[in-house]
Amino acid sequence: MRALDTLTMTRKQAESDSTVSDAPVRAEKFAQRYTAILEELKRNPESHGGPPDCILLCRIQEQVLRELGFVDIFKKVKDEENAKAIAFFEDVVCLNDAIEDGGKRVENLIRGILAGNIFDLGSPELAEVFARDGMSFLASCQNLASRPWVIDDLENFKLKWSMKSWKKAVIFVDNSGADIILGILPFARELLRRGTQVILAANELPSINDVTYPELVEIISKLKDENGTLMGVDTSGLLIASSGNDLPVIDLRSVSQELAYLASDADLVVLEGMGRSLETNLYAQLKCDSIKIGMVKHPEIAQFLGGSLYNCVFKYTEVQNY
């Protein structure tokens, strides 16, 4: 059962949380409580606000962790990966900027988002690989699944990219490290360069290795130069907002009031990562253009989509006459 695999990984991470006294004891209590709740949900799916779905299971896990004093069990690894990615940001941007053809450049940026999305400690398989071998961003770019991907609207998007621009884009970001810094931010920078206002919506509270609003504010401040630009691109149109979320998945009906206001006139919404795009909003119908993008990291999702594990999803939906 996927929830039990995740539980084992989460318990191991909680045991190593040096900010919590008696972390191993508390981690064991977490495992016992969460296992008991899973067993109860098997017997009675309506218990705990069921029937169980990925949102409910994620929420219960986070609640049990917080009840036992765990606030951000991935903080140390997030900080380490952010530092590594920040050091590599300039190189990645320069590689993108060197691509003169607009279509090829945006495809490279999209591939960068997918490569960065591999850094996901919510996937037990990827967490094991990361702990054993680490991950190279450039190698991940080169080793993406061959196209066409399991959902592949990239050619249509490249055509629209060459013909239109958006006035305001809201990007729901996912993981720390390479994901946000080497994947999303170069893409956001390209949108800014084209005159699009960009809102980066990050979690209010920690969950797995997702980047939080305060962490993203700090990351952006470190990446800006003395003129306040991102590698020469004006950032006056860049806003960072809290999504109001505290899970690796998201219910778009319950975002923060601030984000709802800021997004009211957006004409492009990007949902990035398996939790926010594939697991909870792949078929969500939005009133503006949208991109759902992420890597398939769970066997169940691969089976549902009819593709392979570590395949990619790039779903672009254009809304006419918005």
Coordinates of C-alpha atoms in Angstrom, one line a residue:
M1 CA 0.0 0.0 0.0
R2 CA 1.4 3.4 -1.1
A3 CA 0.5 5.1 2.2
L4 CA 2.5 2.5 4.2
D5 CA 5.6 3.1 1.9
T6 CA 5.3 6.8 2.5
L7 CA 4.9 6.2 6.2
T8 CA 8.1 4.2 6.5
M9 CA 10.0 7.0 4.6
T10 CA 8.4 9.7 6.8
R11 CA 9.2 7.9 10.0
K12 CA 12.9 7.6 9.0
Q13 CA 13.1 11.3 8.2
A14 CA 11.4 12.3 11.5
E15 CA 13.8 10.1 13.5
S16 CA 16.7 12.3 12.2
D17 CA 15.0 15.7 13.0
S18 CA 17.5 17.3 15.4
T19 CA 15.2 20.1 16.3
V20 CA 12.8 17.8 18.2
S21 CA 13.8 16.2 21.5
D22 CA 13.3 12.4 21.6
A23 CA 12.8 12.4 17.8
P24 CA 13.1 8.6 17.4
V25 CA 10.5 8.0 20.2
R26 CA 8.1 10.5 18.7
A27 CA 8.7 9.2 15.2
E28 CA 7.7 5.7 16.4
K29 CA 4.6 7.2 18.0
F30 CA 3.8 8.9 14.7
A31 CA 4.1 5.5 12.8
Q32 CA 1.9 3.8 15.3
R33 CA -0.8 6.4 15.3
Y34 CA -0.9 6.8 11.5
T35 CA -0.9 3.0 11.0
A36 CA -3.9 2.7 13.4
I37 CA -5.7 5.4 11.4
L38 CA -5.0 3.6 8.1
E39 CA -6.4 0.4 9.6
E40 CA -9.5 2.2 10.8
L41 CA -10.0 3.7 7.4
K42 CA -9.8 0.1 5.9
R43 CA -12.6 -1.0 8.3
N44 CA -14.6 2.2 8.0
P45 CA -13.8 4.4 5.0
E46 CA -16.1 7.1 6.3
S47 CA -14.1 7.6 9.5
H48 CA -11.8 10.6 9.8
G49 CA -13.8 12.5 7.2
G50 CA -13.5 9.8 4.5
P51 CA -13.8 8.2 2.1
P52 CA -10.0 8.4 1.9
D53 CA -8.3 10.2 -1.0
C54 CA -4.8 11.6 -1.4
I55 CA -5.8 14.9 0.1
L56 CA -7.3 13.3 3.3
L57 CA -4.3 10.9 3.7
C58 CA -1.8 13.8 3.3
R59 CA -3.7 15.9 5.8
I60 CA -4.0 13.2 8.4
Q61 CA -0.2 12.5 8.1
E62 CA 0.7 16.2 8.6
Q63 CA -1.7 16.5 11.5
V64 CA -0.2 13.6 13.3
L65 CA 3.3 14.8 12.7
R66 CA 2.5 18.3 14.1
E67 CA 0.7 16.9 17.1
L68 CA 3.9 15.1 18.0
G69 CA 6.0 18.3 17.7
F70 CA 7.4 17.8 14.2
V71 CA 7.3 21.1 12.2
D72 CA 9.5 20.6 9.2
I73 CA 11.3 17.3 9.1
F74 CA 12.9 18.0 5.7
K75 CA 14.3 21.4 6.6
K76 CA 17.9 20.4 6.7
V77 CA 17.9 18.6 3.3
K78 CA 15.8 21.5 1.8
D79 CA 18.4 24.0 2.9
E80 CA 21.3 21.9 1.5
E81 CA 19.6 21.4 -1.9
N82 CA 18.6 25.1 -2.1
A83 CA 22.3 26.1 -1.6
K84 CA 23.5 23.7 -4.3
A85 CA 20.9 24.8 -6.8
I86 CA 21.5 28.5 -6.1
A87 CA 25.2 28.0 -7.0
F88 CA 24.2 26.4 -10.3
F89 CA 21.4 28.9 -11.2
E90 CA 23.6 31.2 -13.4
D91 CA 24.9 28.3 -15.5
V92 CA 21.4 27.0 -16.2
V93 CA 20.1 30.5 -17.2
C94 CA 23.1 31.1 -19.4
L95 CA 22.5 27.8 -21.2
N96 CA 18.9 28.7 -21.8
D97 CA 19.7 32.2 -22.9
A98 CA 22.2 30.9 -25.5
I99 CA 19.4 29.1 -27.4
E100 CA 18.4 31.7 -30.0
D101 CA 15.4 29.8 -31.4
G102 CA 12.3 30.7 -29.3
G103 CA 10.6 27.4 -29.7
K104 CA 13.7 25.4 -28.8
R105 CA 14.4 27.7 -25.8
V106 CA 10.9 27.2 -24.3
E107 CA 11.2 23.5 -24.9
N108 CA 14.5 23.5 -23.0
L109 CA 12.8 25.5 -20.2
I110 CA 10.0 23.0 -20.0
R111 CA 12.4 20.1 -19.9
G112 CA 14.2 21.9 -17.1
I113 CA 11.0 22.0 -15.1
L114 CA 10.5 18.3 -15.5
A115 CA 14.1 17.5 -14.7
G116 CA 13.9 19.7 -11.5
N117 CA 10.7 18.0 -10.5
I118 CA 12.6 14.7 -9.9
F119 CA 13.8 16.1 -6.5
D120 CA 10.8 14.8 -4.7
L121 CA 11.2 13.2 -1.3
G122 CA 7.5 12.4 -1.2
S123 CA 8.2 9.5 -3.6
P124 CA 9.7 6.6 -1.6
E125 CA 11.5 5.3 -4.7
L126 CA 13.1 8.7 -5.6
A127 CA 13.9 9.4 -1.9
E128 CA 15.9 6.2 -1.9
V129 CA 17.8 7.1 -5.1
F130 CA 18.4 10.6 -3.8
A131 CA 19.8 9.3 -0.5
R132 CA 22.0 6.8 -2.2
D133 CA 23.3 8.7 -5.3
G134 CA 22.2 12.3 -5.2
M135 CA 20.8 13.8 -8.4
S136 CA 22.4 15.8 -11.2
F137 CA 20.1 18.4 -12.8
L138 CA 21.8 18.3 -16.2
A139 CA 21.9 14.5 -16.3
S140 CA 18.2 14.5 -15.4
C141 CA 17.5 16.9 -18.3
Q142 CA 19.3 14.6 -20.7
N143 CA 17.6 11.4 -19.3
L144 CA 14.0 12.5 -19.5
A145 CA 11.6 10.0 -21.1
S146 CA 11.5 10.2 -24.8
R147 CA 8.7 12.1 -26.4
P148 CA 5.8 11.8 -27.0
W149 CA 5.2 11.8 -23.3
V150 CA 2.2 10.1 -21.7
I151 CA 0.4 13.5 -22.1
D152 CA 2.2 15.8 -24.5
D153 CA 0.8 19.1 -25.6
L154 CA 4.3 20.7 -25.9
E155 CA 4.2 21.3 -29.7
N156 CA 0.8 23.1 -29.4
F157 CA 2.2 25.2 -26.5
K158 CA 5.3 26.1 -28.5
L159 CA 3.1 27.3 -31.3
K160 CA 1.0 29.4 -28.9
W161 CA 4.1 30.7 -27.2
S162 CA 5.3 32.1 -30.6
M163 CA 1.9 33.8 -31.3
K164 CA 0.7 35.2 -28.0
S165 CA 1.8 36.4 -24.6
W166 CA 0.0 36.4 -21.3
K167 CA -0.5 39.4 -19.0
K168 CA -0.4 37.5 -15.7
A169 CA 0.7 34.0 -14.9
V170 CA 0.1 32.2 -11.5
I171 CA 2.6 29.3 -11.0
F172 CA 1.8 26.9 -8.1
V173 CA 5.3 25.7 -7.3
D174 CA 6.3 22.4 -5.8
N175 CA 9.7 21.2 -4.4
S176 CA 12.7 23.0 -3.0
G177 CA 16.2 22.7 -4.5
A178 CA 16.5 22.1 -8.3
D179 CA 12.8 22.0 -8.8
I180 CA 12.1 25.6 -7.9
I181 CA 15.5 27.2 -8.6
L182 CA 16.7 25.4 -11.7
G183 CA 13.3 24.4 -13.2
I184 CA 10.6 27.0 -12.3
L185 CA 12.6 30.2 -11.9
P186 CA 14.3 30.1 -15.3
F187 CA 10.8 29.6 -16.9
A188 CA 9.3 32.4 -14.7
R189 CA 12.2 34.7 -15.7
E190 CA 11.5 34.0 -19.4
L191 CA 7.8 35.0 -18.8
L192 CA 9.0 38.2 -17.1
R193 CA 11.2 39.0 -20.0
R194 CA 8.2 38.7 -22.3
G195 CA 6.3 41.2 -20.2
T196 CA 4.1 38.8 -18.2
Q197 CA 3.5 39.5 -14.6
V198 CA 4.3 36.4 -12.6
I199 CA 2.9 35.2 -9.2
L200 CA 4.7 32.3 -7.6
A201 CA 2.3 30.6 -5.2
A202 CA 4.1 28.5 -2.5
N203 CA 2.9 26.6 0.6
E204 CA 2.2 28.5 3.7
L205 CA 3.4 25.7 5.9
P206 CA 6.0 22.9 5.4
S207 CA 5.0 19.6 3.8
I208 CA 7.6 17.0 2.7
N209 CA 10.3 18.9 0.8
D210 CA 7.9 21.5 -0.8
V211 CA 9.2 25.0 -0.8
T212 CA 7.4 27.3 1.6
Y213 CA 6.5 31.0 1.1
P214 CA 9.2 32.2 3.6
E215 CA 11.8 30.0 2.0
L216 CA 10.9 31.2 -1.5
V217 CA 11.2 34.8 -0.4
E218 CA 14.7 34.1 0.9
I219 CA 15.7 32.2 -2.3
I220 CA 14.6 35.1 -4.6
S221 CA 16.5 37.6 -2.5
K222 CA 19.7 35.5 -2.8
L223 CA 19.3 35.2 -6.6
K224 CA 18.7 38.9 -7.3
D225 CA 21.7 41.0 -8.2
E226 CA 22.6 44.4 -6.9
N227 CA 20.1 46.0 -9.3
G228 CA 17.3 43.8 -8.2
T229 CA 17.2 41.7 -11.4
L230 CA 17.3 38.0 -12.1
M231 CA 20.3 37.7 -14.4
G232 CA 19.5 41.0 -16.1
V233 CA 15.7 40.6 -16.2
D234 CA 13.5 43.1 -14.3
T235 CA 11.7 41.6 -11.4
S236 CA 9.2 44.4 -10.7
G237 CA 6.5 42.1 -12.2
L238 CA 7.4 39.2 -9.9
L239 CA 5.2 38.6 -6.8
I240 CA 5.5 35.8 -4.3
A241 CA 2.3 34.7 -2.5
S242 CA 1.2 32.2 0.0
S243 CA -1.2 29.7 -1.5
G244 CA -2.6 29.1 2.0
N245 CA -1.8 25.4 1.6
D246 CA 0.0 23.0 3.9
L247 CA 0.0 19.8 1.8
P248 CA 1.9 18.4 -1.2
V249 CA -1.5 18.3 -3.0
I250 CA -3.9 21.2 -3.3
D251 CA -7.6 22.0 -3.4
L252 CA -7.9 25.1 -5.6
R253 CA -11.2 25.9 -3.9
S254 CA -9.5 26.8 -0.6
V255 CA -6.5 29.0 -1.5
S256 CA -5.6 32.0 0.5
Q257 CA -7.7 35.2 0.1
E258 CA -4.6 37.0 -1.0
L259 CA -3.9 34.6 -3.8
A260 CA -7.5 34.5 -4.9
Y261 CA -7.4 38.3 -5.2
L262 CA -4.1 38.3 -7.0
A263 CA -5.2 35.6 -9.4
S264 CA -8.6 37.0 -10.3
D265 CA -7.4 38.5 -13.6
A266 CA -4.7 35.9 -14.4
D267 CA -4.8 34.5 -18.0
L268 CA -2.4 31.6 -17.4
V269 CA -2.2 29.2 -14.4
V270 CA 0.6 26.7 -14.1
L271 CA 0.2 23.7 -11.7
E272 CA 3.6 22.0 -11.3
G273 CA 4.4 18.7 -9.7
M274 CA 2.7 15.4 -9.3
G275 CA 0.6 16.3 -6.3
R276 CA -0.8 19.6 -7.5
S277 CA -1.2 18.8 -11.2
L278 CA -1.5 15.0 -11.7
E279 CA -3.1 13.8 -8.5
T280 CA -5.6 16.5 -7.7
N281 CA -6.1 18.9 -10.7
L282 CA -5.2 17.1 -13.9
Y283 CA -8.9 17.4 -15.1
A284 CA -9.7 20.6 -13.3
Q285 CA -11.4 23.0 -15.7
L286 CA -10.1 26.6 -15.3
K287 CA -11.4 29.8 -16.7
C288 CA -8.1 30.7 -18.3
D289 CA -5.2 29.0 -20.1
S290 CA -3.5 26.4 -18.0
I291 CA -0.5 24.1 -17.9
K292 CA -0.4 20.9 -15.8
I293 CA 3.2 19.7 -15.7
G294 CA 5.0 17.0 -13.7
M295 CA 6.8 13.7 -13.7
V296 CA 5.0 10.5 -13.0
K297 CA 6.6 9.1 -9.9
H298 CA 4.1 6.6 -8.5
P299 CA 3.3 3.3 -10.2
E300 CA -0.5 3.8 -9.6
I301 CA -0.4 7.1 -11.5
A302 CA 1.6 5.6 -14.4
Q303 CA -1.0 2.7 -14.6
F304 CA -3.9 5.1 -14.5
L305 CA -2.4 7.3 -17.3
G306 CA -1.4 4.2 -19.4
G307 CA 2.3 5.2 -19.3
S308 CA 5.5 4.2 -17.7
L309 CA 7.0 5.3 -14.3
Y310 CA 9.1 8.5 -14.7
N311 CA 7.3 9.4 -17.9
C312 CA 6.2 13.1 -18.2
V313 CA 3.0 15.0 -18.4
F314 CA 2.7 18.4 -20.1
K315 CA -1.0 19.3 -20.5
Y316 CA -1.7 22.6 -22.0
T317 CA -5.3 23.9 -22.3
E318 CA -6.2 27.1 -24.0
V319 CA -9.4 28.9 -23.2
Q320 CA -11.0 30.7 -26.1
N321 CA -12.1 34.3 -25.7
Y322 CA -11.0 34.6 -22.1

